[in-house]
Amino acid sequence: MSRLGHLEQAYQITQWYPKPAVYDRDGWHAFPYLDIGEFYSEYGSFEVSITVPENYVVGATGELQSQEQLNELIELAETTAAIPSFNTSDKAFPTSATTTKTLVYKESNIHDFAWFADKRFHVLKGEVQLPNSGRTVHTWAYFPNHNAELWQDAIEYLNDAVYYYSLWYGDYPYTNCSAVHAPGSRGGMEYPNITIIGNNSTPMALETVIMHEVGHNWFYGILGSNERDHPWMDEGLNTFSEMRYFNTKYPDNKLYPFQLKKESQAEFLGIEEHPYPYIHQMLYRVQARRNLDLPITSCSEDLVGTNYSAIAYSKTGLSFYYLKVYLGEDTFNSIMQQYFETWKFKHPTPTDLQKLFEDHVDEDLSWFFDDLLRTDKKLEYKISKARRDKILIKNKGQLQSPVLVNQHRGDSTLQSTWVQGFEGKQWVILDLDIDADRVSIFGYTYPDLEPDNNSARLNGLARTMESLRIQPFGAIEDPNRTTLNLLPAIGWNYHNGVMLGGYLYNDILPLNGFEYSLMPMYSLGSNEFAGLGELRHNFLVQNSIISRISPFIRARQFSYDESPGSYYQKLNPGVIVRFKRKVNSLPVDNEIQLDYIHATDMSAHMDDERSYVRLHVRQTNREIVSPHQIELMAEMSDGYTKASIDLSYKHTYIYKNSLDIRFFAGAFLNRSSATPSLFNFYSGGTAGLNDYTYDGLYLGRALDPTSELFVSNQFTRDEGGFVTFNPLANSEEYLVSLNVSSSLPIAKNIPIQFYVNAALLGERGLSTEILRDEEPYLYEAGVKLQVIRNLLEFYFPLFASEELQDYLEATTDTYLQQVRFTFNIDRLNMHDLARELK
Ligand SMILES: [Zn+2]
């Protein structure tokens, strides 16, 4: 459940009573339930009575009214503090008491009330003195055994969060601040005075979630902005405070302990040096470098998928950090404290916050409020030349915002100065007195696009070049180095035998301008070179209906069959044009792909080469419940032009159960009589033998699909999408086909589906006497086992129309020969996976 409820006998009671919509300056705010974006509610005074069985421990918003019940909690806290080690595997619920108790809570100036009850709760209690008023706030942690080892330190995290937020923004106005662990819930969720925290695996992760959720008492709780309309006002300012908290409390903080337990694991991934804020730069860049980012001021509904965290949280957090460093800590704090004083227990909007900044700062802040906040313009300055006394900075982005220039010696930063924003290029004079040996712009807390051109040495050769690092399993960009990732590669297919080589690629995340992935191998079976590779460049386009243009070149070479010296080669230059999304709230992507394919196959019996031009127009809707895709294709080669439409639609009718429908129609627009039947439309999709453009990787490309070797049963379920193989069921005219598959209600956890296929074929490609009498219709049905969806799937035919059945009986001896499988190993391309991240 996205907003809690209960897990067995543990209760998380939130959003549990009817709330009136807020009426403010903009009128009524009624809105539907959405998975993302918190609620917008009115302030009030609450008195809540909760009656539960006697042995439930309750954590709630507000102040517990009974001193006796409060003493019981304090006693429980003393007991918990004395426990030397927790039995984390004991998750059992004690039996509920038959008698009940009633707890009464009161609080004012809050806009929500939440409560949590669990019979297994341990309790810890602490207190913190507020920095401005000196008042004491009581902090409470409630947790069952599950993560109790981590929760022993929860009071420290609560105290520090309350302290720092009070220091920076204004004193916490309530008496109690609590955090509750609800095993099974996700992440964390904020309510006035109390926050609920999900499972965590490291101390740093728990500290991050606790301090973040406690921080929402300020941004969302006390400053009641509308999160549906302006998610950045609470999530973004809170993320900013999160980076501030770590940089203040732990000046040498690192990112990896957030999820990893050991430094060696971080070294393996090449991320051991990055400080905590790097996660937010990464998240922003993952979206911005694909040109999928939206303005910070977007509403929750528009920020689908990764954009919600990348924009509402990360980009906002980084942008406010930028503003804070630019204005200086004191100016920034005093404005934020004014914001707190002016707008506490009210509903501030973005213009209210902007007005406070503009009233208190003499300079023009339009680069921040107009551009960084309200557009997707990219911040991207580059150091293009470095001399002893000056550096040349080039603005490659669209944002003319101030540039922070840092001068370093060794690991220490000697001086940081601001240069006003500019267009084009500008020389910046360095301070020679401080004797720096390196210069950099910005750092880890800024939303800039490309970090790899932000640093230069002030002596030696190739000053703007980064050092190189070879990494066994890198995936994440290192802003200070050029990483070359190298893995051993091992491959196998029937014709090449075992292949050994390497897999060489550049960082996967975020998307790079230039990308390469190369897998050269040596085939031990055929004693030849084999392998594949791709080079690609992604150009982002700003202010256009086009989002990015990606020219690429792909090549591959493998043995064609078993005869010595036989191989095929494919060279495929092309370009993909991706368009901007029209409606931000819908994850619909449109793209056009143009390919030129030159295929050569040097087999003993054939010595052929051929070129093809292919155009794809693709629309992909990645929504969760009913994703669908439309693909139009046209292909031209010597002697023919053919075109097709391929529609696929997945309808999820129960969680994880779906009806998958695919429609295909293809026809030749022209075709000379000499065109071989190889180019026809096949009802049974593509196997190694008719993959004339060498798009797939087949384990036994040249094997007869009816052979007894199981690897010969691999196919790609395109064109007609039939499972039953029949080389005669192809058409030189047209093919129309419908593939339907559905989960079976009987087997919930076994990934099997029932499938039915039907096709209509035009003029057959092979005109034998027998075929002339055949019906143009084909149909079949069977069961499909999805081992990995769209990657490894097995198909078991159950029945088929007469022609297919006759062919099967004539060509196969065992049922196993009729079972076919898909193994789309080329779908495992890591760059592709990163490109298509939701
Ligand atoms: Zn949050």
mmCIF file of C-alpha atoms in Angstrom, residues 487-780:
data_model
loop_
_atom_site.group_PDB
_atom_site.id
_atom_site.type_symbol
_atom_site.label_atom_id
_atom_site.label_comp_id
_atom_site.label_asym_id
_atom_site.label_seq_id
_atom_site.Cartn_x
_atom_site.Cartn_y
_atom_site.Cartn_z
ATOM 1 C CA LEU A 487 35.537 -7.077 -18.168
ATOM 2 C CA PRO A 488 36.573 -10.487 -19.427
ATOM 3 C CA ALA A 489 34.066 -11.790 -21.967
ATOM 4 C CA ILE A 490 33.176 -15.371 -22.708
ATOM 5 C CA GLY A 491 30.758 -16.439 -25.387
ATOM 6 C CA TRP A 492 29.523 -19.533 -27.111
ATOM 7 C CA ASN A 493 27.615 -20.498 -30.172
ATOM 8 C CA TYR A 494 27.419 -23.732 -32.115
ATOM 9 C CA HIS A 495 29.540 -22.489 -35.042
ATOM 10 C CA ASN A 496 32.210 -20.469 -33.244
ATOM 11 C CA GLY A 497 32.441 -22.724 -30.218
ATOM 12 C CA VAL A 498 33.803 -21.072 -27.087
ATOM 13 C CA MET A 499 34.889 -17.462 -27.592
ATOM 14 C CA LEU A 500 37.164 -15.588 -25.203
ATOM 15 C CA GLY A 501 37.853 -11.897 -25.157
ATOM 16 C CA GLY A 502 37.092 -8.666 -23.393
ATOM 17 C CA TYR A 503 34.197 -6.308 -22.939
ATOM 18 C CA LEU A 504 35.313 -2.707 -23.100
ATOM 19 C CA TYR A 505 32.819 0.056 -22.423
ATOM 20 C CA ASN A 506 32.522 3.526 -20.999
ATOM 21 C CA ASP A 507 30.319 4.557 -18.099
ATOM 22 C CA ILE A 508 26.714 3.537 -18.249
ATOM 23 C CA LEU A 509 25.213 6.190 -15.970
ATOM 24 C CA PRO A 510 24.485 8.935 -16.623
ATOM 25 C CA LEU A 511 24.203 8.787 -20.405
ATOM 26 C CA ASN A 512 27.408 10.011 -22.032
ATOM 27 C CA GLY A 513 27.708 12.187 -25.092
ATOM 28 C CA PHE A 514 30.051 9.654 -26.615
ATOM 29 C CA GLU A 515 29.423 6.014 -25.837
ATOM 30 C CA TYR A 516 31.286 2.904 -26.803
ATOM 31 C CA SER A 517 30.918 -0.775 -26.079
ATOM 32 C CA LEU A 518 33.215 -3.237 -27.773
ATOM 33 C CA MET A 519 33.436 -6.976 -27.333
ATOM 34 C CA PRO A 520 36.341 -8.382 -29.346
ATOM 35 C CA MET A 521 36.767 -12.125 -28.904
ATOM 36 C CA TYR A 522 38.728 -15.010 -30.296
ATOM 37 C CA SER A 523 36.804 -18.072 -31.297
ATOM 38 C CA LEU A 524 38.491 -21.267 -30.103
ATOM 39 C CA GLY A 525 36.226 -23.425 -32.277
ATOM 40 C CA SER A 526 36.775 -21.735 -35.615
ATOM 41 C CA ASN A 527 40.121 -20.086 -34.811
ATOM 42 C CA GLU A 528 38.908 -16.726 -36.000
ATOM 43 C CA PHE A 529 38.164 -13.352 -34.594
ATOM 44 C CA ALA A 530 34.573 -12.744 -33.608
ATOM 45 C CA GLY A 531 32.752 -10.065 -31.732
ATOM 46 C CA LEU A 532 30.592 -7.031 -31.834
ATOM 47 C CA GLY A 533 30.653 -3.367 -30.950
ATOM 48 C CA GLU A 534 28.912 -0.051 -31.083
ATOM 49 C CA LEU A 535 29.982 3.593 -31.072
ATOM 50 C CA ARG A 536 27.371 6.266 -30.528
ATOM 51 C CA HIS A 537 27.146 9.973 -29.926
ATOM 52 C CA ASN A 538 24.181 11.597 -28.218
ATOM 53 C CA PHE A 539 23.578 15.237 -29.118
ATOM 54 C CA LEU A 540 21.043 17.009 -26.912
ATOM 55 C CA VAL A 541 18.824 19.538 -28.658
ATOM 56 C CA GLN A 542 17.450 22.458 -26.651
ATOM 57 C CA ASN A 543 14.297 24.468 -27.544
ATOM 58 C CA SER A 544 13.047 22.110 -30.208
ATOM 59 C CA ILE A 545 10.538 19.302 -30.693
ATOM 60 C CA ILE A 546 13.608 17.086 -30.949
ATOM 61 C CA SER A 547 15.132 15.932 -27.697
ATOM 62 C CA ARG A 548 18.299 14.237 -28.882
ATOM 63 C CA ILE A 549 19.985 13.005 -32.043
ATOM 64 C CA SER A 550 22.169 9.929 -31.776
ATOM 65 C CA PRO A 551 24.256 8.830 -34.739
ATOM 66 C CA PHE A 552 25.811 5.402 -34.256
ATOM 67 C CA ILE A 553 27.785 2.705 -35.948
ATOM 68 C CA ARG A 554 27.482 -0.959 -35.072
ATOM 69 C CA ALA A 555 29.467 -3.886 -36.335
ATOM 70 C CA ARG A 556 29.598 -7.598 -35.695
ATOM 71 C CA GLN A 557 31.319 -10.655 -37.033
ATOM 72 C CA PHE A 558 30.725 -14.317 -36.209
ATOM 73 C CA SER A 559 31.049 -17.658 -37.966
ATOM 74 C CA TYR A 560 28.292 -18.274 -40.446
ATOM 75 C CA ASP A 561 28.315 -22.037 -40.118
ATOM 76 C CA GLU A 562 30.723 -24.843 -39.347
ATOM 77 C CA SER A 563 32.722 -24.772 -42.576
ATOM 78 C CA PRO A 564 36.200 -23.284 -42.103
ATOM 79 C CA GLY A 565 36.560 -19.682 -43.148
ATOM 80 C CA SER A 566 32.833 -19.018 -43.192
ATOM 81 C CA TYR A 567 31.772 -15.869 -41.420
ATOM 82 C CA TYR A 568 29.314 -13.075 -41.649
ATOM 83 C CA GLN A 569 29.915 -9.404 -41.102
ATOM 84 C CA LYS A 570 27.476 -6.667 -40.483
ATOM 85 C CA LEU A 571 28.237 -2.988 -40.624
ATOM 86 C CA ASN A 572 25.384 -0.766 -39.549
ATOM 87 C CA PRO A 573 25.684 3.009 -39.396
ATOM 88 C CA GLY A 574 22.507 4.848 -38.513
ATOM 89 C CA VAL A 575 20.874 7.603 -36.571
ATOM 90 C CA ILE A 576 18.143 7.735 -33.940
ATOM 91 C CA VAL A 577 16.152 10.911 -33.449
ATOM 92 C CA ARG A 578 14.253 11.043 -30.167
ATOM 93 C CA PHE A 579 11.466 13.597 -29.796
ATOM 94 C CA LYS A 580 10.487 15.638 -26.739
ATOM 95 C CA ARG A 581 7.581 14.306 -24.695
ATOM 96 C CA LYS A 582 4.363 16.164 -25.479
ATOM 97 C CA VAL A 583 2.572 15.543 -22.204
ATOM 98 C CA ASN A 584 4.965 15.434 -19.281
ATOM 99 C CA SER A 585 2.788 13.203 -17.156
ATOM 100 C CA LEU A 586 2.749 10.484 -19.833
ATOM 101 C CA PRO A 587 5.909 8.443 -20.391
ATOM 102 C CA VAL A 588 5.443 8.350 -24.159
ATOM 103 C CA ASP A 589 8.543 8.404 -26.339
ATOM 104 C CA ASN A 590 8.593 8.930 -30.085
ATOM 105 C CA GLU A 591 11.616 8.167 -32.164
ATOM 106 C CA ILE A 592 12.736 7.690 -35.728
ATOM 107 C CA GLN A 593 15.586 5.391 -36.573
ATOM 108 C CA LEU A 594 17.311 5.250 -39.925
ATOM 109 C CA ASP A 595 19.696 2.373 -40.581
ATOM 110 C CA TYR A 596 22.027 1.534 -43.376
ATOM 111 C CA ILE A 597 23.004 -2.101 -43.154
ATOM 112 C CA HIS A 598 25.771 -3.708 -45.110
ATOM 113 C CA ALA A 599 25.814 -7.455 -44.577
ATOM 114 C CA THR A 600 28.381 -9.846 -45.958
ATOM 115 C CA ASP A 601 28.286 -13.545 -45.553
ATOM 116 C CA MET A 602 31.261 -15.592 -46.530
ATOM 117 C CA SER A 603 29.990 -19.106 -46.249
ATOM 118 C CA ALA A 604 31.365 -21.963 -48.281
ATOM 119 C CA HIS A 605 28.266 -22.206 -50.450
ATOM 120 C CA MET A 606 27.482 -18.549 -50.708
ATOM 121 C CA ASP A 607 29.649 -15.532 -51.221
ATOM 122 C CA ASP A 608 27.327 -12.671 -51.018
ATOM 123 C CA GLU A 609 26.936 -9.126 -49.844
ATOM 124 C CA ARG A 610 23.952 -6.895 -49.738
ATOM 125 C CA SER A 611 22.860 -3.492 -48.476
ATOM 126 C CA TYR A 612 19.623 -2.433 -46.921
ATOM 127 C CA VAL A 613 18.105 0.872 -45.912
ATOM 128 C CA ARG A 614 15.610 0.650 -43.111
ATOM 129 C CA LEU A 615 13.425 3.247 -41.464
ATOM 130 C CA HIS A 616 11.656 2.765 -38.131
ATOM 131 C CA VAL A 617 9.112 5.108 -36.621
ATOM 132 C CA ARG A 618 8.425 4.067 -33.064
ATOM 133 C CA GLN A 619 6.121 5.214 -30.304
ATOM 134 C CA THR A 620 6.614 3.622 -26.900
ATOM 135 C CA ASN A 621 4.268 4.234 -24.012
ATOM 136 C CA ARG A 622 5.958 3.026 -20.835
ATOM 137 C CA GLU A 623 3.066 3.475 -18.445
ATOM 138 C CA ILE A 624 2.822 0.756 -15.830
ATOM 139 C CA VAL A 625 -0.701 -0.613 -16.255
ATOM 140 C CA SER A 626 -1.004 -0.735 -20.028
ATOM 141 C CA PRO A 627 2.296 -0.086 -21.795
ATOM 142 C CA HIS A 628 2.134 -0.208 -25.556
ATOM 143 C CA GLN A 629 4.254 0.262 -28.619
ATOM 144 C CA ILE A 630 3.599 1.151 -32.237
ATOM 145 C CA GLU A 631 6.334 0.519 -34.744
ATOM 146 C CA LEU A 632 6.229 1.349 -38.441
ATOM 147 C CA MET A 633 8.994 -0.065 -40.576
ATOM 148 C CA ALA A 634 10.038 0.335 -44.195
ATOM 149 C CA GLU A 635 12.942 -1.564 -45.719
ATOM 150 C CA MET A 636 14.526 -1.196 -49.115
ATOM 151 C CA SER A 637 17.097 -3.342 -50.793
ATOM 152 C CA ASP A 638 18.025 -4.410 -54.293
ATOM 153 C CA GLY A 639 14.786 -5.665 -55.894
ATOM 154 C CA TYR A 640 12.201 -4.902 -53.217
ATOM 155 C CA THR A 641 10.613 -2.435 -50.818
ATOM 156 C CA LYS A 642 8.580 -3.715 -47.931
ATOM 157 C CA ALA A 643 6.743 -2.065 -45.066
ATOM 158 C CA SER A 644 5.088 -3.224 -41.870
ATOM 159 C CA ILE A 645 3.252 -2.103 -38.787
ATOM 160 C CA ASP A 646 3.743 -3.769 -35.449
ATOM 161 C CA LEU A 647 1.470 -2.911 -32.513
ATOM 162 C CA SER A 648 1.862 -4.377 -29.070
ATOM 163 C CA TYR A 649 -0.280 -3.718 -26.047
ATOM 164 C CA LYS A 650 -0.089 -5.115 -22.561
ATOM 165 C CA HIS A 651 -3.137 -4.869 -20.376
ATOM 166 C CA THR A 652 -2.554 -5.619 -16.705
ATOM 167 C CA TYR A 653 -5.843 -6.856 -15.308
ATOM 168 C CA ILE A 654 -4.603 -7.981 -11.898
ATOM 169 C CA TYR A 655 -1.281 -7.052 -10.311
ATOM 170 C CA LYS A 656 1.457 -8.765 -12.359
ATOM 171 C CA ASN A 657 -1.105 -10.580 -14.539
ATOM 172 C CA SER A 658 -1.589 -9.326 -18.031
ATOM 173 C CA LEU A 659 -3.128 -9.858 -21.413
ATOM 174 C CA ASP A 660 -0.555 -9.242 -24.131
ATOM 175 C CA ILE A 661 -1.826 -8.453 -27.597
ATOM 176 C CA ARG A 662 0.308 -7.985 -30.671
ATOM 177 C CA PHE A 663 -0.842 -7.150 -34.187
ATOM 178 C CA PHE A 664 1.428 -7.308 -37.199
ATOM 179 C CA ALA A 665 0.752 -6.432 -40.830
ATOM 180 C CA GLY A 666 3.427 -6.355 -43.495
ATOM 181 C CA ALA A 667 3.328 -6.057 -47.271
ATOM 182 C CA PHE A 668 5.682 -5.667 -50.201
ATOM 183 C CA LEU A 669 5.316 -2.308 -51.918
ATOM 184 C CA ASN A 670 7.353 -3.564 -54.834
ATOM 185 C CA ARG A 671 9.223 -6.743 -55.441
ATOM 186 C CA SER A 672 11.026 -7.995 -58.544
ATOM 187 C CA SER A 673 10.350 -11.580 -59.480
ATOM 188 C CA ALA A 674 14.011 -12.464 -58.943
ATOM 189 C CA THR A 675 13.894 -11.508 -55.264
ATOM 190 C CA PRO A 676 14.705 -14.588 -53.161
ATOM 191 C CA SER A 677 12.069 -15.872 -50.739
ATOM 192 C CA LEU A 678 14.534 -15.148 -47.900
ATOM 193 C CA PHE A 679 13.145 -11.591 -47.823
ATOM 194 C CA ASN A 680 9.503 -12.658 -47.533
ATOM 195 C CA PHE A 681 7.285 -12.220 -44.488
ATOM 196 C CA TYR A 682 7.437 -15.312 -42.308
ATOM 197 C CA SER A 683 4.623 -16.478 -40.061
ATOM 198 C CA GLY A 684 7.123 -18.139 -37.726
ATOM 199 C CA GLY A 685 9.178 -15.016 -37.074
ATOM 200 C CA THR A 686 12.918 -14.992 -37.606
ATOM 201 C CA ALA A 687 15.338 -17.829 -37.014
ATOM 202 C CA GLY A 688 19.067 -17.824 -37.708
ATOM 203 C CA LEU A 689 18.473 -18.943 -41.303
ATOM 204 C CA ASN A 690 16.228 -16.057 -42.331
ATOM 205 C CA ASP A 691 17.891 -13.340 -40.216
ATOM 206 C CA TYR A 692 19.357 -11.807 -43.363
ATOM 207 C CA THR A 693 20.312 -8.514 -41.695
ATOM 208 C CA TYR A 694 21.999 -10.329 -38.798
ATOM 209 C CA ASP A 695 20.004 -8.496 -36.148
ATOM 210 C CA GLY A 696 19.834 -11.335 -33.631
ATOM 211 C CA LEU A 697 22.465 -13.393 -31.887
ATOM 212 C CA TYR A 698 21.652 -17.055 -32.465
ATOM 213 C CA LEU A 699 23.244 -19.993 -30.729
ATOM 214 C CA GLY A 700 23.086 -22.028 -33.934
ATOM 215 C CA ARG A 701 22.491 -19.620 -36.779
ATOM 216 C CA ALA A 702 22.926 -21.988 -39.704
ATOM 217 C CA LEU A 703 21.223 -24.980 -38.095
ATOM 218 C CA ASP A 704 18.012 -26.317 -39.577
ATOM 219 C CA PRO A 705 15.274 -25.367 -37.087
ATOM 220 C CA THR A 706 13.896 -28.889 -37.289
ATOM 221 C CA SER A 707 17.222 -30.479 -36.374
ATOM 222 C CA GLU A 708 17.530 -32.521 -33.220
ATOM 223 C CA LEU A 709 19.872 -29.994 -31.597
ATOM 224 C CA PHE A 710 17.860 -27.933 -29.155
ATOM 225 C CA VAL A 711 19.868 -24.747 -29.873
ATOM 226 C CA SER A 712 18.374 -24.798 -33.368
ATOM 227 C CA ASN A 713 14.961 -24.029 -31.824
ATOM 228 C CA GLN A 714 15.902 -20.439 -30.981
ATOM 229 C CA PHE A 715 13.852 -17.818 -32.781
ATOM 230 C CA THR A 716 12.898 -14.154 -32.609
ATOM 231 C CA ARG A 717 9.187 -13.626 -32.243
ATOM 232 C CA ASP A 718 8.798 -10.928 -34.863
ATOM 233 C CA GLU A 719 6.754 -10.789 -38.104
ATOM 234 C CA GLY A 720 3.966 -13.408 -37.794
ATOM 235 C CA GLY A 721 5.018 -14.322 -34.257
ATOM 236 C CA PHE A 722 4.113 -18.006 -34.691
ATOM 237 C CA VAL A 723 5.865 -20.570 -32.598
ATOM 238 C CA THR A 724 5.390 -23.494 -34.939
ATOM 239 C CA PHE A 725 8.164 -23.498 -37.494
ATOM 240 C CA ASN A 726 7.207 -23.942 -41.138
ATOM 241 C CA PRO A 727 9.564 -22.526 -43.779
ATOM 242 C CA LEU A 728 6.790 -22.744 -46.359
ATOM 243 C CA ALA A 729 4.507 -20.411 -44.413
ATOM 244 C CA ASN A 730 5.918 -17.237 -45.854
ATOM 245 C CA SER A 731 4.486 -14.740 -48.250
ATOM 246 C CA GLU A 732 5.908 -12.674 -51.065
ATOM 247 C CA GLU A 733 2.813 -10.503 -50.926
ATOM 248 C CA TYR A 734 1.525 -9.771 -47.416
ATOM 249 C CA LEU A 735 1.159 -11.181 -43.931
ATOM 250 C CA VAL A 736 -1.335 -10.159 -41.250
ATOM 251 C CA SER A 737 -1.042 -11.715 -37.828
ATOM 252 C CA LEU A 738 -2.511 -11.514 -34.340
ATOM 253 C CA ASN A 739 -0.728 -12.853 -31.244
ATOM 254 C CA VAL A 740 -2.544 -12.992 -27.941
ATOM 255 C CA SER A 741 -1.176 -14.339 -24.691
ATOM 256 C CA SER A 742 -2.504 -14.187 -21.180
ATOM 257 C CA SER A 743 -1.475 -15.116 -17.683
ATOM 258 C CA LEU A 744 -3.286 -18.150 -16.361
ATOM 259 C CA PRO A 745 -5.381 -17.490 -13.269
ATOM 260 C CA ILE A 746 -4.570 -20.966 -11.948
ATOM 261 C CA ALA A 747 -0.830 -20.487 -11.550
ATOM 262 C CA LYS A 748 -0.212 -17.239 -9.750
ATOM 263 C CA ASN A 749 3.481 -17.527 -9.104
ATOM 264 C CA ILE A 750 4.553 -19.590 -12.088
ATOM 265 C CA PRO A 751 5.347 -17.273 -14.996
ATOM 266 C CA ILE A 752 3.384 -19.178 -17.609
ATOM 267 C CA GLN A 753 1.040 -17.782 -20.177
ATOM 268 C CA PHE A 754 -1.383 -19.309 -22.644
ATOM 269 C CA TYR A 755 -0.943 -18.109 -26.215
ATOM 270 C CA VAL A 756 -3.057 -18.104 -29.363
ATOM 271 C CA ASN A 757 -1.824 -16.943 -32.766
ATOM 272 C CA ALA A 758 -3.665 -16.446 -36.035
ATOM 273 C CA ALA A 759 -2.346 -15.281 -39.395
ATOM 274 C CA LEU A 760 -3.496 -14.524 -42.884
ATOM 275 C CA LEU A 761 -0.942 -14.908 -45.667
ATOM 276 C CA GLY A 762 -0.931 -13.538 -49.194
ATOM 277 C CA GLU A 763 0.680 -15.305 -52.129
ATOM 278 C CA ARG A 764 3.075 -17.955 -50.821
ATOM 279 C CA GLY A 765 6.758 -17.657 -51.517
ATOM 280 C CA LEU A 766 7.257 -21.278 -52.494
ATOM 281 C CA SER A 767 4.762 -22.471 -55.035
ATOM 282 C CA THR A 768 4.609 -26.204 -54.859
ATOM 283 C CA GLU A 769 1.563 -28.046 -56.061
ATOM 284 C CA ILE A 770 0.548 -28.924 -52.529
ATOM 285 C CA LEU A 771 0.754 -25.388 -51.268
ATOM 286 C CA ARG A 772 -1.424 -24.027 -54.013
ATOM 287 C CA ASP A 773 -4.287 -25.865 -52.320
ATOM 288 C CA GLU A 774 -3.520 -24.604 -48.848
ATOM 289 C CA GLU A 775 -5.775 -22.247 -46.985
ATOM 290 C CA PRO A 776 -4.369 -18.747 -46.501
ATOM 291 C CA TYR A 777 -5.178 -19.002 -42.762
ATOM 292 C CA LEU A 778 -2.936 -20.385 -40.031
ATOM 293 C CA TYR A 779 -3.552 -20.698 -36.318
ATOM 294 C CA GLU A 780 -1.958 -22.307 -33.295
#
